[in-house]
Amino acid sequence: MILYTGYPADFQFPPNIGDFGESAIGIVMLGSPIGIELPGGIGNWQKVIFFACYNSLRGTIPSEIGKMTSLDFLYFSDIRLSGTIPEQIGNLKKITQFQIYYTKISGVIPSSISTLTQIKELHFFPDESYPLTGDFPDVTTFTSARTISAGLNKFNGVFPRFNKTLPNLLTLILTNSFKQTSELPYILSESVSLNYLNVSMNALNGTLPNEFSKLTLLTFFGIGNNLLSGTIPTQYGRINLLQRLDISNNKLSGTVPTQFGVYFQLTELYMENNMLSGSLPVELLELNLRRFRANGNKFTGKLVFPVSVLELDLSSNLFSSTIPSIVGDAEDLTYLDLSNNL
């Protein structure tokens, strides 16, 4: 492994950096105050399998990077890095991890990305002022993928259809990137290994799919800030490993299923700003909730107050009961809003 950190402004890569001995090479670049440009000669770095750059680069990604055909891991994180992702990225057939974070890289993701069938982790989180655009790549070719994430982008079209199952997928994060209305694809329910699913802020409409009850390994389910309507499926009680659930800022109606009482590991529940009604299930009192927001709905009946709660917002509802005395037992309580009720 070769580590570069705090190098001077006149730094240059050794011309033979890609040919040190017989072993494979990993390069990590950290914290240059000025940043350097990647040389066109990186195409000669044939033995480099690991290349990670943290706050160390400026300029663009040269197309010659497509000649680094031994690469397994490629990571860029630097706000001074700009330009586009070169089409030649598609030549890196051995790559398993490709990550772009907080850069000024913008424009279209090349379609050749979809030919990288060995991908296990793929991340696109640029600086929010420099979103990636164009079509989101067909990720269903990544049958070995464990993590796919993208956020703060402006992709064309609707939320991806996922016309094939990704059997090894553990984490899917696609947030704030699609603005054309579309329904959440039911086929995601076949990726039964999923334990983290966040698809918030994507103009998703329609209803919550009953089929998602198959995702029994989920610990995080985020679908807030969309346009979803209908009711909360009672079948979701089968997802009993949930630790965080966010269905806030949609158009959901009906009651909260009593099946929520099986979420024994649930610590954060966000359902604010919907059109939910009826009484909150007393089963919620059995949970170890730390953050619970249900404000901006039409809930009636008695206030539900989990004694374990750290933050609780039940404001702007139709609760008519008095404040329960158990409030005094909530030793960890730091935020409480019960305003604008009857």
PDB file of C-alpha atoms in Angstrom, residues 75-321:
ATOM      1  CA  TYR A  75     -13.079   6.066  -4.576  1.00  0.00           C
ATOM      2  CA  PHE A  76     -13.198   9.836  -5.150  1.00  0.00           C
ATOM      3  CA  SER A  77     -14.159  12.401  -2.518  1.00  0.00           C
ATOM      4  CA  ASP A  78     -13.026  15.966  -3.188  1.00  0.00           C
ATOM      5  CA  ILE A  79     -15.062  19.103  -3.879  1.00  0.00           C
ATOM      6  CA  ARG A  80     -12.275  20.298  -6.222  1.00  0.00           C
ATOM      7  CA  LEU A  81     -12.783  17.353  -8.575  1.00  0.00           C
ATOM      8  CA  SER A  82     -15.052  18.270 -11.499  1.00  0.00           C
ATOM      9  CA  GLY A  83     -15.942  17.285 -15.041  1.00  0.00           C
ATOM     10  CA  THR A  84     -17.790  14.084 -15.891  1.00  0.00           C
ATOM     11  CA  ILE A  85     -17.400  10.356 -15.400  1.00  0.00           C
ATOM     12  CA  PRO A  86     -15.522   9.126 -18.496  1.00  0.00           C
ATOM     13  CA  GLU A  87     -17.185   6.485 -20.658  1.00  0.00           C
ATOM     14  CA  GLN A  88     -13.971   4.442 -20.379  1.00  0.00           C
ATOM     15  CA  ILE A  89     -14.910   3.547 -16.791  1.00  0.00           C
ATOM     16  CA  GLY A  90     -16.793   0.710 -18.454  1.00  0.00           C
ATOM     17  CA  ASN A  91     -13.459  -0.955 -19.270  1.00  0.00           C
ATOM     18  CA  LEU A  92     -12.749  -1.707 -15.600  1.00  0.00           C
ATOM     19  CA  LYS A  93     -14.294  -5.173 -15.688  1.00  0.00           C
ATOM     20  CA  LYS A  94     -12.705  -6.308 -12.409  1.00  0.00           C
ATOM     21  CA  ILE A  95     -13.969  -3.414 -10.331  1.00  0.00           C
ATOM     22  CA  THR A  96     -16.153  -4.328  -7.356  1.00  0.00           C
ATOM     23  CA  GLN A  97     -16.478  -0.922  -5.631  1.00  0.00           C
ATOM     24  CA  PHE A  98     -16.951   2.473  -7.299  1.00  0.00           C
ATOM     25  CA  GLN A  99     -17.758   5.458  -5.105  1.00  0.00           C
ATOM     26  CA  ILE A 100     -18.132   9.202  -5.735  1.00  0.00           C
ATOM     27  CA  TYR A 101     -18.855  11.475  -2.769  1.00  0.00           C
ATOM     28  CA  TYR A 102     -19.109  15.264  -2.469  1.00  0.00           C
ATOM     29  CA  THR A 103     -17.439  16.232  -5.725  1.00  0.00           C
ATOM     30  CA  LYS A 104     -18.293  18.650  -8.523  1.00  0.00           C
ATOM     31  CA  ILE A 105     -18.464  15.750 -10.957  1.00  0.00           C
ATOM     32  CA  SER A 106     -21.728  16.202 -12.845  1.00  0.00           C
ATOM     33  CA  GLY A 107     -23.354  15.295 -16.128  1.00  0.00           C
ATOM     34  CA  VAL A 108     -24.482  11.882 -17.297  1.00  0.00           C
ATOM     35  CA  ILE A 109     -23.448   8.561 -15.774  1.00  0.00           C
ATOM     36  CA  PRO A 110     -22.106   6.617 -18.778  1.00  0.00           C
ATOM     37  CA  SER A 111     -24.210   3.639 -19.779  1.00  0.00           C
ATOM     38  CA  SER A 112     -21.037   1.541 -19.802  1.00  0.00           C
ATOM     39  CA  ILE A 113     -21.307   1.427 -16.007  1.00  0.00           C
ATOM     40  CA  SER A 114     -23.955  -1.263 -16.461  1.00  0.00           C
ATOM     41  CA  THR A 115     -21.368  -3.613 -17.993  1.00  0.00           C
ATOM     42  CA  LEU A 116     -19.390  -3.770 -14.731  1.00  0.00           C
ATOM     43  CA  THR A 117     -21.050  -6.980 -13.627  1.00  0.00           C
ATOM     44  CA  GLN A 118     -18.662  -7.591 -10.708  1.00  0.00           C
ATOM     45  CA  ILE A 119     -19.865  -4.489  -8.844  1.00  0.00           C
ATOM     46  CA  LYS A 120     -20.661  -5.077  -5.179  1.00  0.00           C
ATOM     47  CA  GLU A 121     -20.838  -1.445  -4.021  1.00  0.00           C
ATOM     48  CA  LEU A 122     -21.882   1.566  -6.086  1.00  0.00           C
ATOM     49  CA  HIS A 123     -22.290   5.081  -4.625  1.00  0.00           C
ATOM     50  CA  PHE A 124     -23.147   8.400  -6.305  1.00  0.00           C
ATOM     51  CA  PHE A 125     -23.457  11.263  -3.807  1.00  0.00           C
ATOM     52  CA  PRO A 126     -22.037  14.425  -5.430  1.00  0.00           C
ATOM     53  CA  ASP A 127     -22.201  17.902  -3.949  1.00  0.00           C
ATOM     54  CA  GLU A 128     -25.849  18.993  -4.132  1.00  0.00           C
ATOM     55  CA  SER A 129     -24.964  21.941  -6.391  1.00  0.00           C
ATOM     56  CA  TYR A 130     -23.482  19.553  -8.982  1.00  0.00           C
ATOM     57  CA  PRO A 131     -26.005  16.731  -9.452  1.00  0.00           C
ATOM     58  CA  LEU A 132     -25.583  13.853 -11.819  1.00  0.00           C
ATOM     59  CA  THR A 133     -28.157  13.848 -14.596  1.00  0.00           C
ATOM     60  CA  GLY A 134     -29.319  11.757 -17.521  1.00  0.00           C
ATOM     61  CA  ASP A 135     -30.608   8.229 -17.123  1.00  0.00           C
ATOM     62  CA  PHE A 136     -29.876   6.220 -14.030  1.00  0.00           C
ATOM     63  CA  PRO A 137     -27.879   3.146 -15.117  1.00  0.00           C
ATOM     64  CA  ASP A 138     -29.402  -0.290 -15.339  1.00  0.00           C
ATOM     65  CA  VAL A 139     -28.200  -1.760 -12.059  1.00  0.00           C
ATOM     66  CA  THR A 140     -29.972  -5.089 -12.497  1.00  0.00           C
ATOM     67  CA  THR A 141     -26.811  -6.356 -14.214  1.00  0.00           C
ATOM     68  CA  PHE A 142     -25.050  -6.114 -10.836  1.00  0.00           C
ATOM     69  CA  THR A 143     -26.170  -9.511  -9.588  1.00  0.00           C
ATOM     70  CA  SER A 144     -23.436  -9.523  -6.921  1.00  0.00           C
ATOM     71  CA  ALA A 145     -24.314  -6.042  -5.628  1.00  0.00           C
ATOM     72  CA  ARG A 146     -24.600  -5.608  -1.871  1.00  0.00           C
ATOM     73  CA  THR A 147     -24.970  -1.810  -1.746  1.00  0.00           C
ATOM     74  CA  ILE A 148     -26.363   0.653  -4.286  1.00  0.00           C
ATOM     75  CA  SER A 149     -26.776   4.265  -3.234  1.00  0.00           C
ATOM     76  CA  ALA A 150     -27.369   7.625  -4.900  1.00  0.00           C
ATOM     77  CA  GLY A 151     -28.667  10.914  -3.601  1.00  0.00           C
ATOM     78  CA  LEU A 152     -28.939  14.632  -4.407  1.00  0.00           C
ATOM     79  CA  ASN A 153     -29.100  13.985  -8.147  1.00  0.00           C
ATOM     80  CA  LYS A 154     -31.468  14.964 -10.963  1.00  0.00           C
ATOM     81  CA  PHE A 155     -31.881  11.849 -13.031  1.00  0.00           C
ATOM     82  CA  ASN A 156     -34.216  11.717 -16.022  1.00  0.00           C
ATOM     83  CA  GLY A 157     -37.391   9.721 -15.976  1.00  0.00           C
ATOM     84  CA  VAL A 158     -39.003   7.811 -13.173  1.00  0.00           C
ATOM     85  CA  PHE A 159     -37.734   5.782 -10.272  1.00  0.00           C
ATOM     86  CA  PRO A 160     -35.880   2.672 -11.582  1.00  0.00           C
ATOM     87  CA  ARG A 161     -38.122  -0.273 -12.450  1.00  0.00           C
ATOM     88  CA  PHE A 162     -35.728  -2.997 -11.232  1.00  0.00           C
ATOM     89  CA  ASN A 163     -37.015  -5.517 -13.781  1.00  0.00           C
ATOM     90  CA  LYS A 164     -34.778  -8.203 -12.275  1.00  0.00           C
ATOM     91  CA  THR A 165     -34.160  -9.310  -8.706  1.00  0.00           C
ATOM     92  CA  LEU A 166     -30.866  -8.487  -7.012  1.00  0.00           C
ATOM     93  CA  PRO A 167     -30.514 -11.520  -4.735  1.00  0.00           C
ATOM     94  CA  ASN A 168     -27.495 -10.271  -2.740  1.00  0.00           C
ATOM     95  CA  LEU A 169     -28.616  -6.689  -2.190  1.00  0.00           C
ATOM     96  CA  LEU A 170     -28.361  -5.570   1.449  1.00  0.00           C
ATOM     97  CA  THR A 171     -28.599  -1.775   1.166  1.00  0.00           C
ATOM     98  CA  LEU A 172     -30.534   0.356  -1.315  1.00  0.00           C
ATOM     99  CA  ILE A 173     -30.444   4.135  -0.910  1.00  0.00           C
ATOM    100  CA  LEU A 174     -31.981   6.191  -3.723  1.00  0.00           C
ATOM    101  CA  THR A 175     -32.981   9.546  -2.256  1.00  0.00           C
ATOM    102  CA  ASN A 176     -33.885  12.946  -3.674  1.00  0.00           C
ATOM    103  CA  SER A 177     -32.919  12.028  -7.232  1.00  0.00           C
ATOM    104  CA  PHE A 178     -36.100  11.377  -9.256  1.00  0.00           C
ATOM    105  CA  LYS A 179     -38.785  14.035  -9.748  1.00  0.00           C
ATOM    106  CA  GLN A 180     -41.205  12.366 -12.178  1.00  0.00           C
ATOM    107  CA  THR A 181     -44.043  10.618 -10.378  1.00  0.00           C
ATOM    108  CA  SER A 182     -43.970   6.829 -10.403  1.00  0.00           C
ATOM    109  CA  GLU A 183     -44.897   3.923  -8.190  1.00  0.00           C
ATOM    110  CA  LEU A 184     -42.496   1.998  -6.010  1.00  0.00           C
ATOM    111  CA  PRO A 185     -41.623  -1.182  -7.928  1.00  0.00           C
ATOM    112  CA  TYR A 186     -43.071  -4.274  -6.258  1.00  0.00           C
ATOM    113  CA  ILE A 187     -40.180  -6.421  -7.496  1.00  0.00           C
ATOM    114  CA  LEU A 188     -37.952  -4.916  -4.801  1.00  0.00           C
ATOM    115  CA  SER A 189     -39.849  -7.167  -2.406  1.00  0.00           C
ATOM    116  CA  GLU A 190     -38.021 -10.121  -3.986  1.00  0.00           C
ATOM    117  CA  SER A 191     -34.660  -8.804  -2.759  1.00  0.00           C
ATOM    118  CA  VAL A 192     -35.311 -10.504   0.543  1.00  0.00           C
ATOM    119  CA  SER A 193     -31.776  -9.931   1.862  1.00  0.00           C
ATOM    120  CA  LEU A 194     -32.397  -6.174   2.093  1.00  0.00           C
ATOM    121  CA  ASN A 195     -31.826  -4.754   5.564  1.00  0.00           C
ATOM    122  CA  TYR A 196     -31.640  -1.037   4.702  1.00  0.00           C
ATOM    123  CA  LEU A 197     -34.061   0.627   2.281  1.00  0.00           C
ATOM    124  CA  ASN A 198     -34.310   4.392   1.854  1.00  0.00           C
ATOM    125  CA  VAL A 199     -36.232   5.792  -1.113  1.00  0.00           C
ATOM    126  CA  SER A 200     -37.351   9.112   0.365  1.00  0.00           C
ATOM    127  CA  MET A 201     -37.944  12.335  -1.604  1.00  0.00           C
ATOM    128  CA  ASN A 202     -38.565  10.825  -5.049  1.00  0.00           C
ATOM    129  CA  ALA A 203     -42.149  11.790  -6.010  1.00  0.00           C
ATOM    130  CA  LEU A 204     -43.277   8.191  -5.500  1.00  0.00           C
ATOM    131  CA  ASN A 205     -47.064   7.843  -5.629  1.00  0.00           C
ATOM    132  CA  GLY A 206     -49.546   5.002  -5.409  1.00  0.00           C
ATOM    133  CA  THR A 207     -49.819   2.906  -2.264  1.00  0.00           C
ATOM    134  CA  LEU A 208     -47.456   1.072   0.054  1.00  0.00           C
ATOM    135  CA  PRO A 209     -47.019  -2.362  -1.547  1.00  0.00           C
ATOM    136  CA  ASN A 210     -48.289  -5.268   0.573  1.00  0.00           C
ATOM    137  CA  GLU A 211     -45.475  -7.322  -0.955  1.00  0.00           C
ATOM    138  CA  PHE A 212     -42.885  -5.406   1.045  1.00  0.00           C
ATOM    139  CA  SER A 213     -43.901  -7.483   4.051  1.00  0.00           C
ATOM    140  CA  LYS A 214     -41.527 -10.105   2.582  1.00  0.00           C
ATOM    141  CA  LEU A 215     -38.573  -7.891   3.550  1.00  0.00           C
ATOM    142  CA  THR A 216     -38.398  -9.357   7.019  1.00  0.00           C
ATOM    143  CA  LEU A 217     -34.706  -8.484   7.491  1.00  0.00           C
ATOM    144  CA  LEU A 218     -35.220  -4.719   7.182  1.00  0.00           C
ATOM    145  CA  THR A 219     -33.854  -2.653  10.058  1.00  0.00           C
ATOM    146  CA  PHE A 220     -34.386   0.706   8.308  1.00  0.00           C
ATOM    147  CA  PHE A 221     -37.293   1.567   6.028  1.00  0.00           C
ATOM    148  CA  GLY A 222     -37.443   5.161   4.799  1.00  0.00           C
ATOM    149  CA  ILE A 223     -40.114   6.262   2.347  1.00  0.00           C
ATOM    150  CA  GLY A 224     -40.836   9.743   3.645  1.00  0.00           C
ATOM    151  CA  ASN A 225     -41.425  12.902   1.613  1.00  0.00           C
ATOM    152  CA  ASN A 226     -43.180  11.237  -1.300  1.00  0.00           C
ATOM    153  CA  LEU A 227     -46.779  11.276  -2.600  1.00  0.00           C
ATOM    154  CA  LEU A 228     -47.983   7.929  -1.256  1.00  0.00           C
ATOM    155  CA  SER A 229     -51.641   7.457  -0.384  1.00  0.00           C
ATOM    156  CA  GLY A 230     -53.840   4.668   0.938  1.00  0.00           C
ATOM    157  CA  THR A 231     -53.383   2.853   4.238  1.00  0.00           C
ATOM    158  CA  ILE A 232     -50.502   1.215   6.079  1.00  0.00           C
ATOM    159  CA  PRO A 233     -50.653  -2.532   5.313  1.00  0.00           C
ATOM    160  CA  THR A 234     -51.239  -4.674   8.389  1.00  0.00           C
ATOM    161  CA  GLN A 235     -48.855  -7.200   6.815  1.00  0.00           C
ATOM    162  CA  TYR A 236     -45.969  -4.877   7.684  1.00  0.00           C
ATOM    163  CA  GLY A 237     -46.120  -6.347  11.165  1.00  0.00           C
ATOM    164  CA  ARG A 238     -44.008  -9.184   9.756  1.00  0.00           C
ATOM    165  CA  ILE A 239     -41.034  -6.804   9.394  1.00  0.00           C
ATOM    166  CA  ASN A 240     -40.310  -7.210  13.064  1.00  0.00           C
ATOM    167  CA  LEU A 241     -36.586  -6.351  13.018  1.00  0.00           C
ATOM    168  CA  LEU A 242     -37.225  -2.690  12.184  1.00  0.00           C
ATOM    169  CA  GLN A 243     -35.252  -0.158  14.182  1.00  0.00           C
ATOM    170  CA  ARG A 244     -36.192   2.970  12.218  1.00  0.00           C
ATOM    171  CA  LEU A 245     -39.357   3.571  10.192  1.00  0.00           C
ATOM    172  CA  ASP A 246     -40.045   6.808   8.289  1.00  0.00           C
ATOM    173  CA  ILE A 247     -43.341   7.188   6.435  1.00  0.00           C
ATOM    174  CA  SER A 248     -43.619  10.926   7.093  1.00  0.00           C
ATOM    175  CA  ASN A 249     -44.825  13.656   4.732  1.00  0.00           C
ATOM    176  CA  ASN A 250     -47.022  11.565   2.458  1.00  0.00           C
ATOM    177  CA  LYS A 251     -50.816  11.332   2.022  1.00  0.00           C
ATOM    178  CA  LEU A 252     -51.392   8.152   4.001  1.00  0.00           C
ATOM    179  CA  SER A 253     -54.756   7.712   5.679  1.00  0.00           C
ATOM    180  CA  GLY A 254     -56.573   5.234   7.903  1.00  0.00           C
ATOM    181  CA  THR A 255     -55.367   3.927  11.253  1.00  0.00           C
ATOM    182  CA  VAL A 256     -52.010   2.754  12.549  1.00  0.00           C
ATOM    183  CA  PRO A 257     -52.122  -1.079  12.640  1.00  0.00           C
ATOM    184  CA  THR A 258     -51.911  -2.672  16.076  1.00  0.00           C
ATOM    185  CA  GLN A 259     -49.320  -4.956  14.457  1.00  0.00           C
ATOM    186  CA  PHE A 260     -46.815  -2.146  15.026  1.00  0.00           C
ATOM    187  CA  GLY A 261     -46.672  -3.530  18.548  1.00  0.00           C
ATOM    188  CA  VAL A 262     -44.364  -6.331  17.339  1.00  0.00           C
ATOM    189  CA  TYR A 263     -41.627  -3.843  16.417  1.00  0.00           C
ATOM    190  CA  PHE A 264     -39.766  -4.615  19.627  1.00  0.00           C
ATOM    191  CA  GLN A 265     -36.485  -3.221  18.260  1.00  0.00           C
ATOM    192  CA  LEU A 266     -38.029  -0.004  16.915  1.00  0.00           C
ATOM    193  CA  THR A 267     -36.378   3.092  18.379  1.00  0.00           C
ATOM    194  CA  GLU A 268     -37.391   5.761  15.838  1.00  0.00           C
ATOM    195  CA  LEU A 269     -40.850   6.183  14.297  1.00  0.00           C
ATOM    196  CA  TYR A 270     -41.702   9.086  11.989  1.00  0.00           C
ATOM    197  CA  MET A 271     -45.244   9.360  10.609  1.00  0.00           C
ATOM    198  CA  GLU A 272     -45.820  13.106  10.763  1.00  0.00           C
ATOM    199  CA  ASN A 273     -47.765  15.140   8.202  1.00  0.00           C
ATOM    200  CA  ASN A 274     -50.070  12.507   6.761  1.00  0.00           C
ATOM    201  CA  MET A 275     -53.838  12.064   7.094  1.00  0.00           C
ATOM    202  CA  LEU A 276     -53.765   9.214   9.600  1.00  0.00           C
ATOM    203  CA  SER A 277     -56.643   8.995  12.042  1.00  0.00           C
ATOM    204  CA  GLY A 278     -58.144   6.996  14.891  1.00  0.00           C
ATOM    205  CA  SER A 279     -56.381   6.188  18.137  1.00  0.00           C
ATOM    206  CA  LEU A 280     -52.689   5.442  18.390  1.00  0.00           C
ATOM    207  CA  PRO A 281     -52.301   1.761  19.329  1.00  0.00           C
ATOM    208  CA  VAL A 282     -51.564   1.218  23.020  1.00  0.00           C
ATOM    209  CA  GLU A 283     -49.128  -1.447  21.825  1.00  0.00           C
ATOM    210  CA  LEU A 284     -46.712   1.414  21.088  1.00  0.00           C
ATOM    211  CA  LEU A 285     -46.282   1.767  24.851  1.00  0.00           C
ATOM    212  CA  GLU A 286     -44.487  -1.577  24.881  1.00  0.00           C
ATOM    213  CA  LEU A 287     -41.779  -0.374  22.517  1.00  0.00           C
ATOM    214  CA  ASN A 288     -38.466   1.212  23.412  1.00  0.00           C
ATOM    215  CA  LEU A 289     -39.137   4.282  21.267  1.00  0.00           C
ATOM    216  CA  ARG A 290     -36.581   7.088  21.534  1.00  0.00           C
ATOM    217  CA  ARG A 291     -37.905   9.393  18.815  1.00  0.00           C
ATOM    218  CA  PHE A 292     -41.587   9.431  17.882  1.00  0.00           C
ATOM    219  CA  ARG A 293     -43.182  12.039  15.609  1.00  0.00           C
ATOM    220  CA  ALA A 294     -46.852  11.785  14.680  1.00  0.00           C
ATOM    221  CA  ASN A 295     -47.723  15.481  14.434  1.00  0.00           C
ATOM    222  CA  GLY A 296     -49.858  16.898  11.642  1.00  0.00           C
ATOM    223  CA  ASN A 297     -52.382  14.036  11.424  1.00  0.00           C
ATOM    224  CA  LYS A 298     -55.964  13.477  12.631  1.00  0.00           C
ATOM    225  CA  PHE A 299     -55.350  11.198  15.584  1.00  0.00           C
ATOM    226  CA  THR A 300     -57.995  11.150  18.320  1.00  0.00           C
ATOM    227  CA  GLY A 301     -58.468   9.578  21.724  1.00  0.00           C
ATOM    228  CA  LYS A 302     -55.814   9.346  24.409  1.00  0.00           C
ATOM    229  CA  LEU A 303     -52.256  10.510  24.173  1.00  0.00           C
ATOM    230  CA  VAL A 304     -49.751   7.685  23.900  1.00  0.00           C
ATOM    231  CA  PHE A 305     -46.580   8.362  25.831  1.00  0.00           C
ATOM    232  CA  PRO A 306     -43.773   5.768  25.731  1.00  0.00           C
ATOM    233  CA  VAL A 307     -41.763   6.330  28.901  1.00  0.00           C
ATOM    234  CA  SER A 308     -38.484   5.572  27.066  1.00  0.00           C
ATOM    235  CA  VAL A 309     -38.934   8.495  24.663  1.00  0.00           C
ATOM    236  CA  LEU A 310     -36.280  11.146  24.082  1.00  0.00           C
ATOM    237  CA  GLU A 311     -38.201  13.255  21.548  1.00  0.00           C
ATOM    238  CA  LEU A 312     -42.003  13.224  21.173  1.00  0.00           C
ATOM    239  CA  ASP A 313     -44.189  15.349  18.885  1.00  0.00           C
ATOM    240  CA  LEU A 314     -47.945  14.712  18.840  1.00  0.00           C
ATOM    241  CA  SER A 315     -48.911  18.287  18.003  1.00  0.00           C
ATOM    242  CA  SER A 316     -51.599  19.360  15.505  1.00  0.00           C
ATOM    243  CA  ASN A 317     -53.907  16.377  15.976  1.00  0.00           C
ATOM    244  CA  LEU A 318     -57.329  15.864  17.582  1.00  0.00           C
ATOM    245  CA  PHE A 319     -56.276  14.342  20.908  1.00  0.00           C
ATOM    246  CA  SER A 320     -58.693  15.259  23.676  1.00  0.00           C
ATOM    247  CA  SER A 321     -57.172  13.617  26.753  1.00  0.00           C
TER     248      SER A 321
END
